[in-house]
Short mmCIF file of C-alpha atoms in Angstrom, two decimals:
data_model
loop_
_atom_site.label_atom_id
_atom_site.label_comp_id
_atom_site.label_asym_id
_atom_site.label_seq_id
_atom_site.Cartn_x
_atom_site.Cartn_y
_atom_site.Cartn_z
CA MET A 27 -19.12 -19.37 17.06
CA SER A 28 -20.06 -15.85 18.03
CA ASN A 29 -19.45 -12.61 15.71
CA VAL A 30 -18.29 -11.01 18.76
CA GLU A 31 -14.49 -11.34 20.16
CA LYS A 32 -13.05 -10.17 23.30
CA GLY A 33 -9.77 -8.24 22.90
CA SER A 34 -7.27 -6.64 25.54
CA ILE A 35 -8.81 -3.07 25.11
CA GLY A 36 -12.51 -3.97 24.97
CA THR A 37 -15.26 -6.26 22.99
CA VAL A 38 -15.30 -5.72 19.27
CA GLU A 39 -17.92 -7.13 17.01
CA ALA A 40 -15.78 -9.24 14.21
CA VAL A 41 -16.28 -7.45 10.74
CA PRO A 42 -16.90 -9.48 7.28
CA PRO A 43 -14.12 -8.67 5.13
CA GLN A 44 -16.17 -7.21 2.32
CA GLN A 45 -17.66 -4.52 5.05
CA ALA A 46 -14.01 -3.86 6.89
CA LEU A 47 -12.33 -3.27 3.77
CA ALA A 48 -14.44 -0.61 2.79
CA GLY A 49 -13.94 0.94 6.07
CA GLU A 50 -17.65 -0.10 7.73
CA VAL A 51 -16.13 -1.22 11.04
CA VAL A 52 -18.90 -2.18 13.55
CA GLN A 53 -17.70 -2.20 17.19
CA LYS A 54 -19.19 -1.66 20.43
CA LYS A 55 -16.54 0.93 21.43
CA PRO A 56 -16.02 4.20 19.82
CA PHE A 57 -12.61 3.41 17.94
CA ALA A 58 -11.66 5.68 15.09
CA ASN A 59 -11.66 3.63 11.77
CA PRO A 60 -7.76 3.47 10.66
CA THR A 61 -8.34 2.33 7.22
CA PRO A 62 -8.26 6.09 5.71
CA ILE A 63 -4.73 6.58 7.36
CA GLY A 64 -3.21 3.46 6.06
CA LEU A 65 -4.47 4.55 2.76
CA PHE A 66 -3.20 8.01 2.97
CA ALA A 67 0.06 6.94 4.32
CA PHE A 68 0.52 4.19 1.50
CA SER A 69 -0.91 6.32 -1.64
CA ALA A 70 1.15 9.59 -0.54
CA THR A 71 4.60 7.63 -0.39
CA THR A 72 3.57 5.83 -3.66
CA LEU A 73 2.60 8.71 -5.49
CA ILE A 74 6.08 10.35 -4.58
CA LEU A 75 8.27 7.35 -5.56
CA SER A 76 6.37 6.74 -8.60
CA LEU A 77 6.65 10.55 -10.09
CA TYR A 78 10.33 9.83 -9.35
CA ASN A 79 10.22 6.71 -11.18
CA ALA A 80 8.41 8.39 -14.45
CA ASN A 81 11.17 10.76 -14.51
CA ALA A 82 8.47 14.03 -13.53
CA GLU A 83 10.53 17.42 -13.61
CA GLY A 84 13.66 15.38 -14.73
CA ILE A 85 14.23 13.63 -11.58
CA HIS A 86 16.35 10.59 -11.78
CA VAL A 87 17.81 10.67 -7.99
CA GLY A 88 14.68 9.99 -5.82
CA ASN A 89 16.34 9.98 -2.57
CA VAL A 90 13.93 12.51 -0.81
CA VAL A 91 11.47 10.03 -0.79
CA VAL A 92 13.54 7.80 1.99
CA GLY A 93 11.92 10.03 4.65
CA MET A 94 8.75 9.22 3.38
CA CYS A 95 9.29 5.69 3.08
CA ILE A 96 10.32 5.33 6.82
CA PHE A 97 8.08 7.55 8.76
CA VAL A 98 4.91 7.86 6.57
CA GLY A 99 4.71 4.91 4.21
CA GLY A 100 6.42 2.86 7.15
CA ILE A 101 5.86 3.71 10.87
CA VAL A 102 2.32 5.55 10.30
CA GLN A 103 1.29 2.74 7.93
CA PHE A 104 2.34 0.13 10.08
CA PHE A 105 0.44 1.58 13.05
CA ALA A 106 -2.71 1.74 11.02
CA GLY A 107 -2.28 -1.72 10.55
CA MET A 108 -1.94 -2.45 14.24
CA TRP A 109 -5.25 -0.52 14.68
CA GLU A 110 -6.71 -2.50 12.27
CA VAL A 111 -6.07 -5.38 14.37
CA VAL A 112 -8.21 -3.70 17.60
CA VAL A 113 -11.25 -3.29 15.39
CA GLY A 114 -11.12 -6.66 14.21
CA ASN A 115 -10.31 -5.81 10.40
CA THR A 116 -8.00 -9.16 9.34
CA PHE A 117 -7.47 -8.08 5.65
CA ALA A 118 -6.68 -4.23 6.11
CA SER A 119 -4.38 -5.28 9.13
CA THR A 120 -2.64 -7.69 6.73
CA VAL A 121 -2.25 -4.85 4.05
CA PHE A 122 -1.08 -2.17 5.88
CA SER A 123 1.49 -3.87 8.30
CA LEU A 124 3.00 -5.65 5.37
CA PHE A 125 3.55 -2.57 3.30
CA GLY A 126 4.40 -0.60 6.21
CA GLY A 127 7.21 -3.27 6.67
CA PHE A 128 7.71 -2.78 2.85
CA TRP A 129 8.42 0.66 2.83
CA MET A 130 10.66 0.82 5.79
CA SER A 131 13.01 -1.84 4.32
CA TYR A 132 12.75 -0.13 0.81
CA GLY A 133 13.51 3.16 2.10
CA ILE A 134 16.81 1.46 4.86
CA ILE A 135 17.97 0.41 1.43
CA PHE A 136 18.99 3.76 0.33
CA ILE A 137 20.57 5.04 3.71
CA PRO A 138 24.57 5.09 3.48
CA GLY A 139 24.94 3.46 7.20
CA ALA A 140 23.00 0.76 6.48
CA GLY A 141 25.53 -0.27 4.07
CA ILE A 142 23.34 -2.49 1.81
CA LEU A 143 23.96 -0.78 -1.23
CA ASP A 144 27.67 -0.71 -0.33
CA ALA A 145 27.82 -4.50 -0.23
CA TYR A 146 27.11 -4.53 -3.85
CA GLU A 147 30.17 -2.00 -4.63
CA LYS A 148 32.42 -4.73 -6.18
CA VAL A 149 29.51 -6.21 -7.96
CA PRO A 150 27.16 -3.90 -9.09
CA ASP A 151 25.73 -6.28 -11.66
CA GLN A 152 24.32 -8.47 -8.63
CA LEU A 153 22.44 -5.10 -7.42
CA THR A 154 19.76 -5.09 -10.33
CA GLY A 155 19.09 -8.81 -9.57
CA ALA A 156 18.68 -8.44 -6.24
CA LEU A 157 16.44 -5.60 -6.57
CA GLY A 158 14.52 -7.80 -9.07
CA ILE A 159 13.77 -10.64 -6.81
CA TYR A 160 13.07 -8.45 -4.39
CA LEU A 161 10.19 -6.72 -6.30
CA ILE A 162 9.09 -9.89 -7.94
CA VAL A 163 8.20 -11.52 -4.58
CA TRP A 164 6.25 -8.43 -3.52
CA PHE A 165 4.44 -8.82 -6.96
CA LEU A 166 3.49 -12.29 -5.81
CA ILE A 167 1.85 -10.84 -2.52
CA VAL A 168 -0.06 -8.23 -4.24
CA THR A 169 -1.66 -10.87 -6.70
CA ILE A 170 -2.89 -12.61 -3.43
CA LEU A 171 -4.15 -9.95 -1.88
CA MET A 172 -5.99 -8.72 -5.00
CA MET A 173 -7.90 -11.92 -4.97
CA ALA A 174 -9.34 -10.98 -1.80
CA THR A 175 -10.67 -7.72 -2.98
CA LEU A 176 -12.61 -9.28 -5.83
CA ARG A 177 -15.98 -9.04 -4.18
CA VAL A 178 -15.27 -5.57 -2.32
CA ASN A 179 -15.48 -2.74 -4.51
CA ILE A 180 -14.39 -1.42 -7.82
CA ALA A 181 -12.20 1.01 -6.31
CA PHE A 182 -10.28 -1.69 -4.30
CA ILE A 183 -9.86 -4.09 -7.15
CA SER A 184 -8.30 -1.04 -9.12
CA LEU A 185 -5.92 -0.41 -6.33
CA PHE A 186 -4.34 -3.48 -6.08
CA PHE A 187 -4.58 -4.25 -9.92
CA PHE A 188 -2.17 -1.24 -10.82
CA LEU A 189 -0.34 -1.92 -7.58
CA ASP A 190 0.46 -5.50 -8.97
CA LEU A 191 1.40 -3.70 -12.37
CA THR A 192 3.80 -1.46 -10.75
CA PHE A 193 5.82 -4.16 -9.10
CA LEU A 194 5.81 -6.69 -12.19
CA PHE A 195 7.26 -3.60 -14.61
CA LEU A 196 9.40 -2.33 -11.88
CA ALA A 197 10.71 -6.02 -11.58
CA LEU A 198 11.17 -6.94 -14.96
CA SER A 199 13.03 -3.28 -15.35
CA GLN A 200 15.72 -4.61 -13.05
CA PHE A 201 16.17 -7.75 -14.39
CA THR A 202 16.39 -6.41 -18.04
CA GLY A 203 17.79 -2.96 -17.59
CA ASN A 204 14.73 -1.46 -19.49
CA VAL A 205 14.34 2.13 -18.37
CA ASN A 206 11.17 2.38 -20.22
CA LEU A 207 9.65 -0.54 -17.88
CA ALA A 208 10.76 1.70 -14.68
CA LYS A 209 8.91 4.53 -16.51
CA ALA A 210 5.68 2.13 -16.98
CA GLY A 211 5.93 1.36 -13.57
CA GLY A 212 5.85 4.74 -12.48
CA TYR A 213 2.86 5.59 -14.53
CA THR A 214 0.80 2.67 -13.01
CA GLY A 215 2.12 3.15 -9.50
CA SER A 216 0.67 7.01 -10.07
CA ILE A 217 -2.67 5.54 -10.82
CA CYS A 218 -2.36 3.23 -7.96
CA SER A 219 -1.77 6.28 -5.56
CA CYS A 220 -4.70 8.44 -7.02
CA ILE A 221 -7.00 5.76 -6.61
CA GLY A 222 -5.81 5.06 -3.11
CA LEU A 223 -6.25 8.65 -2.52
CA TYR A 224 -9.72 8.66 -3.73
CA SER A 225 -10.65 5.70 -1.49
CA GLY A 226 -9.29 7.26 1.71
CA ALA A 227 -11.16 10.36 0.90
CA ALA A 228 -14.29 8.29 0.11
CA LEU A 229 -14.07 6.94 3.79
CA VAL A 230 -13.36 10.37 5.53
CA ILE A 231 -15.62 12.27 3.30
CA ASN A 232 -19.17 11.22 4.84
CA LYS A 233 -22.87 12.82 5.43
CA GLU A 234 -21.89 13.80 8.72
CA ASN A 235 -18.92 16.37 7.73
CA SER A 236 -19.71 17.02 4.20
CA PHE A 237 -22.55 17.67 1.79
CA PHE A 238 -21.33 14.63 -0.80
CA THR A 239 -19.84 11.46 -0.71
CA LEU A 240 -17.65 9.55 -2.91
CA PRO A 241 -18.73 6.23 -4.36
CA LEU A 242 -16.23 3.14 -4.11
CA GLY A 243 -18.03 1.12 -6.71
CA ALA A 244 -19.98 -1.37 -4.97
CA ILE A 245 -20.22 -4.63 -6.35
CA SER A 246 -23.62 -6.71 -6.05
CA SER A 247 -23.43 -10.14 -4.52
#
């Protein structure tokens, strides 16, 4: 099969997963690389929530993150995933679209008009179990996605590893009621976010616009 695929907008060369994830998009039409947008949208939203989970500044009510969940982590990241489809990046389109949906679904839980939390008013003990199941499913999804990064680079492997730990800690916190596990999830989520911000920076800081570049830790074949 030819490595050139025709899309509705233009002719785009199919990109190997390793190149695509690292932002090396090869194409015949001058589409911008949407990977940094997705990384920044994901990382910024994750960092804010993770700092709340770690009780930074003594914060225990993190509803300020809802706007970020819906608009930045959700809508912006989802559209980044759709743009990844256009440039032929299967893995990144899967990741950004999924997590765009995740952030919107998470944010809507805390919007009063949605009625989700109200449904547990008479059975509050079921809320923690429901949230635990919600988070453990995402732990499983991230575990699968992490397997697809093992030959890409150290930055992306590390990002998915710490994201996986974050979902695991937060899920266990809901199941057990252990607040220290939630804090641990806040710490690992913060690390994951910083790696994501670094990775996004590495894709926009290049020889064309800067005097230096940032390594992502290439893995030899």
